[in-house]
């Protein structure tokens, strides 16, 4: 593997790892997922350690994303969506990383489940009629 290919694959795996630990709870299924990704790239033990060494939870991924070619970013988006769902629950922090990749490749950003819930609550509360509007209808 060339140095450029290794660097690309390393960044790719670091972003996947960052997503998996973004919710502060890494399940066995998530560990297995990352292990499969690293094995697919043919990483040895030292290279796998380099993946973990390069992950900083608080660091935005935009710098790493900018170093990936467009095709790798597209593949990464699908990989991240699968990784986020592997534990059966997609956390807000995971969605933020996925949205950052979507923005980088020009894909639409979808509202988060919590934003959808809040919007739904607002719509329901705005549909409720005030007592005065109910009285007007009943007197006519």
Short mmCIF file of N, CA and C in Angstrom, two decimals:
data_model
loop_
_atom_site.label_atom_id
_atom_site.label_comp_id
_atom_site.label_asym_id
_atom_site.label_seq_id
_atom_site.Cartn_x
_atom_site.Cartn_y
_atom_site.Cartn_z
N UNK A 1 0.85 -1.17 0.00
CA UNK A 1 0.00 0.00 0.00
C UNK A 1 0.90 1.24 0.00
N UNK A 2 0.58 2.17 -0.88
CA UNK A 2 1.38 3.40 -0.95
C UNK A 2 1.14 4.25 0.29
N UNK A 3 2.05 5.19 0.53
CA UNK A 3 1.90 6.09 1.67
C UNK A 3 0.62 6.91 1.56
N UNK A 4 0.30 7.37 0.35
CA UNK A 4 -0.91 8.17 0.15
C UNK A 4 -2.16 7.34 0.43
N UNK A 5 -2.17 6.10 -0.02
CA UNK A 5 -3.32 5.22 0.23
C UNK A 5 -3.46 4.92 1.72
N UNK A 6 -2.33 4.68 2.38
CA UNK A 6 -2.39 4.42 3.82
C UNK A 6 -2.94 5.64 4.56
N UNK A 7 -2.46 6.83 4.22
CA UNK A 7 -2.93 8.05 4.88
C UNK A 7 -4.43 8.24 4.68
N UNK A 8 -4.89 8.01 3.45
CA UNK A 8 -6.32 8.14 3.16
C UNK A 8 -7.12 7.14 4.00
N UNK A 9 -6.68 5.89 4.02
CA UNK A 9 -7.37 4.85 4.78
C UNK A 9 -7.32 5.11 6.28
N UNK A 10 -6.20 5.65 6.74
CA UNK A 10 -6.06 5.98 8.16
C UNK A 10 -7.06 7.07 8.56
N UNK A 11 -7.13 8.14 7.76
CA UNK A 11 -8.07 9.23 8.04
C UNK A 11 -9.51 8.71 8.02
N UNK A 12 -9.81 7.89 7.05
CA UNK A 12 -11.13 7.29 6.89
C UNK A 12 -11.50 6.53 8.17
N UNK A 13 -10.61 5.66 8.63
CA UNK A 13 -10.86 4.87 9.83
C UNK A 13 -10.93 5.74 11.08
N UNK A 14 -10.13 6.79 11.14
CA UNK A 14 -10.18 7.69 12.29
C UNK A 14 -11.53 8.38 12.38
N UNK A 15 -12.09 8.76 11.25
CA UNK A 15 -13.41 9.40 11.26
C UNK A 15 -14.48 8.40 11.69
N UNK A 16 -14.39 7.16 11.20
CA UNK A 16 -15.34 6.12 11.63
C UNK A 16 -15.21 5.91 13.14
N UNK A 17 -13.98 5.81 13.63
CA UNK A 17 -13.75 5.62 15.07
C UNK A 17 -14.30 6.79 15.88
N UNK A 18 -14.10 8.00 15.38
CA UNK A 18 -14.60 9.18 16.09
C UNK A 18 -16.11 9.14 16.19
N UNK A 19 -16.78 8.72 15.13
CA UNK A 19 -18.23 8.60 15.17
C UNK A 19 -18.65 7.56 16.21
N UNK A 20 -17.97 6.43 16.21
CA UNK A 20 -18.37 5.34 17.11
C UNK A 20 -18.19 5.69 18.59
N UNK A 21 -17.24 6.57 18.89
CA UNK A 21 -17.06 6.94 20.30
C UNK A 21 -17.70 8.28 20.64
N UNK A 22 -18.37 8.88 19.66
CA UNK A 22 -18.98 10.20 19.88
C UNK A 22 -20.06 10.18 20.95
N UNK A 23 -20.75 9.05 21.09
CA UNK A 23 -21.82 8.99 22.09
C UNK A 23 -21.32 8.51 23.45
N UNK A 24 -20.00 8.40 23.59
CA UNK A 24 -19.33 8.04 24.85
C UNK A 24 -19.60 6.62 25.33
N UNK A 25 -20.19 5.80 24.49
CA UNK A 25 -20.43 4.40 24.86
C UNK A 25 -20.16 3.54 23.63
N UNK A 26 -19.09 2.77 23.67
CA UNK A 26 -18.73 1.92 22.53
C UNK A 26 -19.16 0.48 22.85
N UNK A 27 -20.07 -0.03 22.04
CA UNK A 27 -20.56 -1.39 22.24
C UNK A 27 -19.65 -2.40 21.55
N UNK A 28 -19.83 -3.66 21.87
CA UNK A 28 -19.07 -4.71 21.19
C UNK A 28 -19.34 -4.69 19.69
N UNK A 29 -20.60 -4.45 19.32
CA UNK A 29 -20.95 -4.41 17.90
C UNK A 29 -20.22 -3.28 17.20
N UNK A 30 -20.06 -2.14 17.87
CA UNK A 30 -19.34 -1.01 17.29
C UNK A 30 -17.85 -1.32 17.16
N UNK A 31 -17.28 -1.96 18.17
CA UNK A 31 -15.86 -2.36 18.09
C UNK A 31 -15.65 -3.32 16.92
N UNK A 32 -16.56 -4.29 16.79
CA UNK A 32 -16.47 -5.26 15.70
C UNK A 32 -16.58 -4.57 14.34
N UNK A 33 -17.45 -3.58 14.25
CA UNK A 33 -17.63 -2.84 13.01
C UNK A 33 -16.32 -2.17 12.60
N UNK A 34 -15.71 -1.45 13.54
CA UNK A 34 -14.46 -0.76 13.25
C UNK A 34 -13.35 -1.76 12.91
N UNK A 35 -13.31 -2.85 13.62
CA UNK A 35 -12.31 -3.89 13.35
C UNK A 35 -12.44 -4.40 11.91
N UNK A 36 -13.68 -4.61 11.47
CA UNK A 36 -13.91 -5.08 10.08
C UNK A 36 -13.44 -4.04 9.06
N UNK A 37 -13.70 -2.76 9.35
CA UNK A 37 -13.25 -1.70 8.43
C UNK A 37 -11.73 -1.69 8.36
N UNK A 38 -11.07 -1.75 9.50
CA UNK A 38 -9.60 -1.73 9.51
C UNK A 38 -9.03 -2.98 8.84
N UNK A 39 -9.66 -4.12 9.05
CA UNK A 39 -9.21 -5.36 8.39
C UNK A 39 -9.38 -5.27 6.88
N UNK A 40 -10.46 -4.63 6.45
CA UNK A 40 -10.70 -4.47 5.01
C UNK A 40 -9.56 -3.69 4.35
N UNK A 41 -8.99 -2.74 5.10
CA UNK A 41 -7.85 -1.97 4.58
C UNK A 41 -6.52 -2.68 4.80
N UNK A 42 -6.56 -3.84 5.44
CA UNK A 42 -5.34 -4.61 5.65
C UNK A 42 -4.43 -4.05 6.73
N UNK A 43 -4.98 -3.33 7.69
CA UNK A 43 -4.17 -2.73 8.75
C UNK A 43 -3.60 -3.80 9.68
N UNK A 44 -2.33 -3.61 10.03
CA UNK A 44 -1.72 -4.48 11.04
C UNK A 44 -1.98 -3.87 12.42
N UNK A 45 -1.45 -4.50 13.45
CA UNK A 45 -1.70 -4.05 14.82
C UNK A 45 -1.25 -2.61 15.06
N UNK A 46 -0.07 -2.25 14.57
CA UNK A 46 0.46 -0.89 14.76
C UNK A 46 -0.39 0.13 14.01
N UNK A 47 -0.84 -0.22 12.82
CA UNK A 47 -1.68 0.69 12.04
C UNK A 47 -3.04 0.89 12.70
N UNK A 48 -3.57 -0.19 13.28
CA UNK A 48 -4.84 -0.08 14.01
C UNK A 48 -4.67 0.84 15.22
N UNK A 49 -3.53 0.74 15.88
CA UNK A 49 -3.28 1.61 17.02
C UNK A 49 -3.18 3.07 16.56
N UNK A 50 -2.61 3.29 15.37
CA UNK A 50 -2.51 4.64 14.82
C UNK A 50 -3.90 5.24 14.58
N UNK A 51 -4.87 4.39 14.26
CA UNK A 51 -6.24 4.88 14.10
C UNK A 51 -6.70 5.50 15.42
N UNK A 52 -6.56 4.75 16.50
CA UNK A 52 -7.02 5.23 17.81
C UNK A 52 -6.21 6.43 18.30
N UNK A 53 -4.91 6.42 18.02
CA UNK A 53 -4.04 7.52 18.44
C UNK A 53 -4.42 8.83 17.76
N UNK A 54 -5.01 8.75 16.58
CA UNK A 54 -5.35 9.96 15.82
C UNK A 54 -6.75 10.48 16.05
N UNK A 55 -7.48 9.87 16.98
CA UNK A 55 -8.86 10.30 17.24
C UNK A 55 -8.88 11.26 18.42
N UNK A 56 -9.49 12.42 18.20
CA UNK A 56 -9.69 13.41 19.26
C UNK A 56 -11.17 13.78 19.22
N UNK A 57 -11.90 13.33 20.23
CA UNK A 57 -13.35 13.52 20.27
C UNK A 57 -13.76 14.98 20.05
N UNK A 58 -13.07 15.90 20.65
CA UNK A 58 -13.45 17.30 20.56
C UNK A 58 -13.07 17.98 19.25
N UNK A 59 -12.28 17.32 18.43
CA UNK A 59 -11.79 17.92 17.20
C UNK A 59 -12.80 17.74 16.06
N UNK A 60 -13.15 18.84 15.38
CA UNK A 60 -14.02 18.69 14.21
C UNK A 60 -13.32 17.84 13.16
N UNK A 61 -14.11 17.15 12.36
CA UNK A 61 -13.52 16.26 11.35
C UNK A 61 -13.26 16.96 10.03
N UNK A 62 -13.58 18.24 9.92
CA UNK A 62 -13.45 18.91 8.63
C UNK A 62 -12.02 18.90 8.09
N UNK A 63 -11.04 18.99 8.97
CA UNK A 63 -9.64 18.94 8.51
C UNK A 63 -9.31 17.60 7.88
N UNK A 64 -9.76 16.52 8.51
CA UNK A 64 -9.53 15.18 7.96
C UNK A 64 -10.33 14.99 6.68
N UNK A 65 -11.56 15.47 6.68
CA UNK A 65 -12.40 15.34 5.48
C UNK A 65 -11.78 16.02 4.28
N UNK A 66 -11.18 17.17 4.51
CA UNK A 66 -10.60 17.93 3.40
C UNK A 66 -9.44 17.19 2.74
N UNK A 67 -8.85 16.24 3.46
CA UNK A 67 -7.73 15.47 2.91
C UNK A 67 -8.19 14.23 2.15
N UNK A 68 -9.48 13.92 2.23
CA UNK A 68 -10.02 12.76 1.50
C UNK A 68 -10.52 13.20 0.14
N UNK A 69 -10.34 12.35 -0.85
CA UNK A 69 -10.86 12.65 -2.19
C UNK A 69 -12.38 12.49 -2.18
N UNK A 70 -13.07 13.08 -3.18
CA UNK A 70 -14.53 13.03 -3.21
C UNK A 70 -15.11 11.61 -3.18
N UNK A 71 -14.48 10.67 -3.87
CA UNK A 71 -14.99 9.29 -3.88
C UNK A 71 -14.91 8.68 -2.48
N UNK A 72 -13.82 8.95 -1.77
CA UNK A 72 -13.67 8.43 -0.41
C UNK A 72 -14.70 9.04 0.53
N UNK A 73 -15.01 10.32 0.33
CA UNK A 73 -16.02 10.98 1.16
C UNK A 73 -17.39 10.35 0.95
N UNK A 74 -17.71 10.03 -0.30
CA UNK A 74 -19.00 9.39 -0.60
C UNK A 74 -19.08 8.03 0.08
N UNK A 75 -18.02 7.25 -0.03
CA UNK A 75 -17.99 5.94 0.63
C UNK A 75 -18.08 6.09 2.15
N UNK A 76 -17.38 7.08 2.65
CA UNK A 76 -17.37 7.33 4.09
C UNK A 76 -18.77 7.63 4.61
N UNK A 77 -19.55 8.39 3.87
CA UNK A 77 -20.90 8.73 4.31
C UNK A 77 -21.71 7.46 4.55
N UNK A 78 -21.69 6.55 3.60
CA UNK A 78 -22.42 5.29 3.78
C UNK A 78 -21.89 4.48 4.94
N UNK A 79 -20.58 4.48 5.08
CA UNK A 79 -19.94 3.75 6.19
C UNK A 79 -20.36 4.33 7.54
N UNK A 80 -20.40 5.66 7.63
CA UNK A 80 -20.78 6.31 8.88
C UNK A 80 -22.24 6.06 9.22
N UNK A 81 -23.09 6.09 8.21
CA UNK A 81 -24.51 5.81 8.46
C UNK A 81 -24.69 4.40 8.99
N UNK A 82 -23.97 3.45 8.41
CA UNK A 82 -24.03 2.06 8.89
C UNK A 82 -23.44 1.94 10.29
N UNK A 83 -22.33 2.61 10.52
CA UNK A 83 -21.67 2.56 11.83
C UNK A 83 -22.57 3.14 12.93
N UNK A 84 -23.23 4.25 12.62
CA UNK A 84 -24.09 4.89 13.62
C UNK A 84 -25.27 4.00 14.00
N UNK A 85 -25.74 3.22 13.07
CA UNK A 85 -26.91 2.38 13.31
C UNK A 85 -26.58 1.02 13.92
N UNK A 86 -25.31 0.66 13.98
CA UNK A 86 -24.92 -0.69 14.39
C UNK A 86 -25.35 -1.03 15.82
N UNK A 87 -25.44 -0.03 16.69
CA UNK A 87 -25.85 -0.32 18.07
C UNK A 87 -27.35 -0.13 18.28
N UNK A 88 -28.07 0.14 17.19
CA UNK A 88 -29.51 0.28 17.27
C UNK A 88 -30.00 1.65 17.70
N UNK A 89 -29.08 2.57 17.89
CA UNK A 89 -29.46 3.91 18.35
C UNK A 89 -28.49 4.93 17.76
N UNK A 90 -29.03 5.95 17.11
CA UNK A 90 -28.18 6.97 16.52
C UNK A 90 -28.22 8.20 17.42
N UNK A 91 -27.08 8.51 18.01
CA UNK A 91 -26.97 9.62 18.96
C UNK A 91 -26.83 10.95 18.21
N UNK A 92 -27.18 12.01 18.89
CA UNK A 92 -27.07 13.36 18.32
C UNK A 92 -25.64 13.65 17.88
N UNK A 93 -24.65 13.27 18.68
CA UNK A 93 -23.25 13.50 18.33
C UNK A 93 -22.86 12.75 17.06
N UNK A 94 -23.43 11.56 16.87
CA UNK A 94 -23.16 10.80 15.65
C UNK A 94 -23.79 11.49 14.45
N UNK A 95 -25.01 12.00 14.62
CA UNK A 95 -25.66 12.73 13.53
C UNK A 95 -24.88 13.97 13.12
N UNK A 96 -24.28 14.64 14.09
CA UNK A 96 -23.49 15.83 13.77
C UNK A 96 -22.32 15.49 12.86
N UNK A 97 -21.67 14.37 13.12
CA UNK A 97 -20.54 13.94 12.27
C UNK A 97 -21.04 13.57 10.89
N UNK A 98 -22.15 12.84 10.82
CA UNK A 98 -22.72 12.46 9.52
C UNK A 98 -23.10 13.71 8.74
N UNK A 99 -23.72 14.68 9.42
CA UNK A 99 -24.11 15.92 8.75
C UNK A 99 -22.90 16.70 8.24
N UNK A 100 -21.81 16.65 8.97
CA UNK A 100 -20.59 17.34 8.53
C UNK A 100 -20.08 16.73 7.22
N UNK A 101 -20.16 15.41 7.11
CA UNK A 101 -19.75 14.74 5.87
C UNK A 101 -20.74 15.09 4.76
N UNK A 102 -22.02 15.09 5.07
CA UNK A 102 -23.03 15.46 4.06
C UNK A 102 -22.75 16.86 3.51
N UNK A 103 -22.47 17.81 4.40
CA UNK A 103 -22.15 19.17 3.94
C UNK A 103 -20.92 19.18 3.05
N UNK A 104 -19.91 18.40 3.41
CA UNK A 104 -18.66 18.37 2.64
C UNK A 104 -18.86 17.83 1.23
N UNK A 105 -19.84 16.96 1.05
CA UNK A 105 -20.06 16.40 -0.29
C UNK A 105 -21.29 17.00 -0.98
N UNK A 106 -21.92 17.98 -0.32
CA UNK A 106 -23.05 18.66 -0.94
C UNK A 106 -24.36 17.90 -0.87
N UNK A 107 -24.46 16.97 0.06
CA UNK A 107 -25.70 16.21 0.25
C UNK A 107 -26.63 17.00 1.17
N UNK A 108 -27.95 16.77 1.05
CA UNK A 108 -28.87 17.48 1.95
C UNK A 108 -28.71 17.02 3.40
N UNK A 109 -28.96 17.95 4.29
CA UNK A 109 -28.90 17.67 5.73
C UNK A 109 -30.33 17.44 6.20
N UNK A 110 -30.55 16.36 6.90
CA UNK A 110 -31.88 16.05 7.42
C UNK A 110 -31.95 16.48 8.88
N UNK A 111 -33.12 16.95 9.31
CA UNK A 111 -33.24 17.34 10.71
C UNK A 111 -33.04 16.15 11.63
N UNK A 112 -32.47 16.41 12.78
CA UNK A 112 -32.23 15.35 13.76
C UNK A 112 -33.56 14.92 14.36
N UNK A 113 -33.61 13.71 14.92
CA UNK A 113 -34.85 13.25 15.56
C UNK A 113 -35.33 14.20 16.65
N UNK A 114 -34.42 14.77 17.42
CA UNK A 114 -34.86 15.68 18.48
C UNK A 114 -35.45 16.96 17.88
N UNK A 115 -34.89 17.43 16.78
CA UNK A 115 -35.45 18.61 16.12
C UNK A 115 -36.82 18.29 15.55
N UNK A 116 -36.97 17.09 14.99
CA UNK A 116 -38.26 16.66 14.45
C UNK A 116 -39.30 16.57 15.56
N UNK A 117 -38.91 16.03 16.70
CA UNK A 117 -39.83 15.91 17.84
C UNK A 117 -40.27 17.28 18.33
N UNK A 118 -39.33 18.20 18.41
CA UNK A 118 -39.65 19.56 18.87
C UNK A 118 -40.60 20.24 17.89
N UNK A 119 -40.34 20.09 16.59
CA UNK A 119 -41.20 20.69 15.58
C UNK A 119 -42.59 20.08 15.63
N UNK A 120 -42.66 18.78 15.83
CA UNK A 120 -43.94 18.09 15.92
C UNK A 120 -44.73 18.59 17.13
N UNK A 121 -44.06 18.77 18.26
CA UNK A 121 -44.74 19.28 19.46
C UNK A 121 -45.27 20.69 19.21
N UNK A 122 -44.48 21.51 18.52
CA UNK A 122 -44.93 22.88 18.22
C UNK A 122 -46.16 22.86 17.32
N UNK A 123 -46.16 21.98 16.31
CA UNK A 123 -47.32 21.90 15.42
C UNK A 123 -48.56 21.45 16.18
N UNK A 124 -48.40 20.45 17.04
CA UNK A 124 -49.55 19.96 17.81
C UNK A 124 -50.09 21.05 18.72
N UNK A 125 -49.21 21.77 19.37
CA UNK A 125 -49.68 22.80 20.30
C UNK A 125 -50.32 23.97 19.56
N UNK A 126 -49.88 24.26 18.35
CA UNK A 126 -50.48 25.36 17.59
C UNK A 126 -51.84 24.97 17.04
N UNK A 127 -52.11 23.67 16.90
CA UNK A 127 -53.41 23.21 16.41
C UNK A 127 -54.48 23.25 17.50
N UNK A 128 -54.06 23.21 18.74
CA UNK A 128 -55.03 23.25 19.84
C UNK A 128 -55.71 24.61 19.82
N UNK A 129 -57.00 24.57 19.93
CA UNK A 129 -57.74 25.83 19.91
C UNK A 129 -57.79 26.43 21.30
N UNK A 130 -57.84 27.71 21.30
CA UNK A 130 -58.00 28.39 22.58
C UNK A 130 -59.45 28.21 23.05
N UNK A 131 -59.72 28.31 24.34
CA UNK A 131 -61.09 28.15 24.84
C UNK A 131 -62.06 29.13 24.18
N UNK A 132 -61.61 30.34 23.89
CA UNK A 132 -62.51 31.32 23.28
C UNK A 132 -62.90 30.91 21.87
N UNK A 133 -62.00 30.28 21.11
CA UNK A 133 -62.35 29.86 19.76
C UNK A 133 -63.32 28.69 19.80
N UNK A 134 -63.23 27.83 20.82
CA UNK A 134 -64.17 26.72 20.96
C UNK A 134 -65.56 27.26 21.30
N UNK A 135 -65.62 28.26 22.16
CA UNK A 135 -66.91 28.82 22.54
C UNK A 135 -67.59 29.46 21.35
N UNK A 136 -66.82 30.16 20.53
CA UNK A 136 -67.42 30.81 19.36
C UNK A 136 -68.06 29.79 18.45
N UNK A 137 -67.40 28.67 18.25
CA UNK A 137 -67.95 27.64 17.36
C UNK A 137 -69.22 27.03 17.95
N UNK A 138 -69.25 26.84 19.25
CA UNK A 138 -70.41 26.17 19.85
C UNK A 138 -71.63 27.09 19.92
N UNK A 139 -71.47 28.40 19.87
CA UNK A 139 -72.60 29.32 19.95
C UNK A 139 -73.20 29.62 18.61
N UNK A 140 -72.60 29.27 17.53
CA UNK A 140 -73.15 29.61 16.23
C UNK A 140 -74.13 28.60 15.72
#
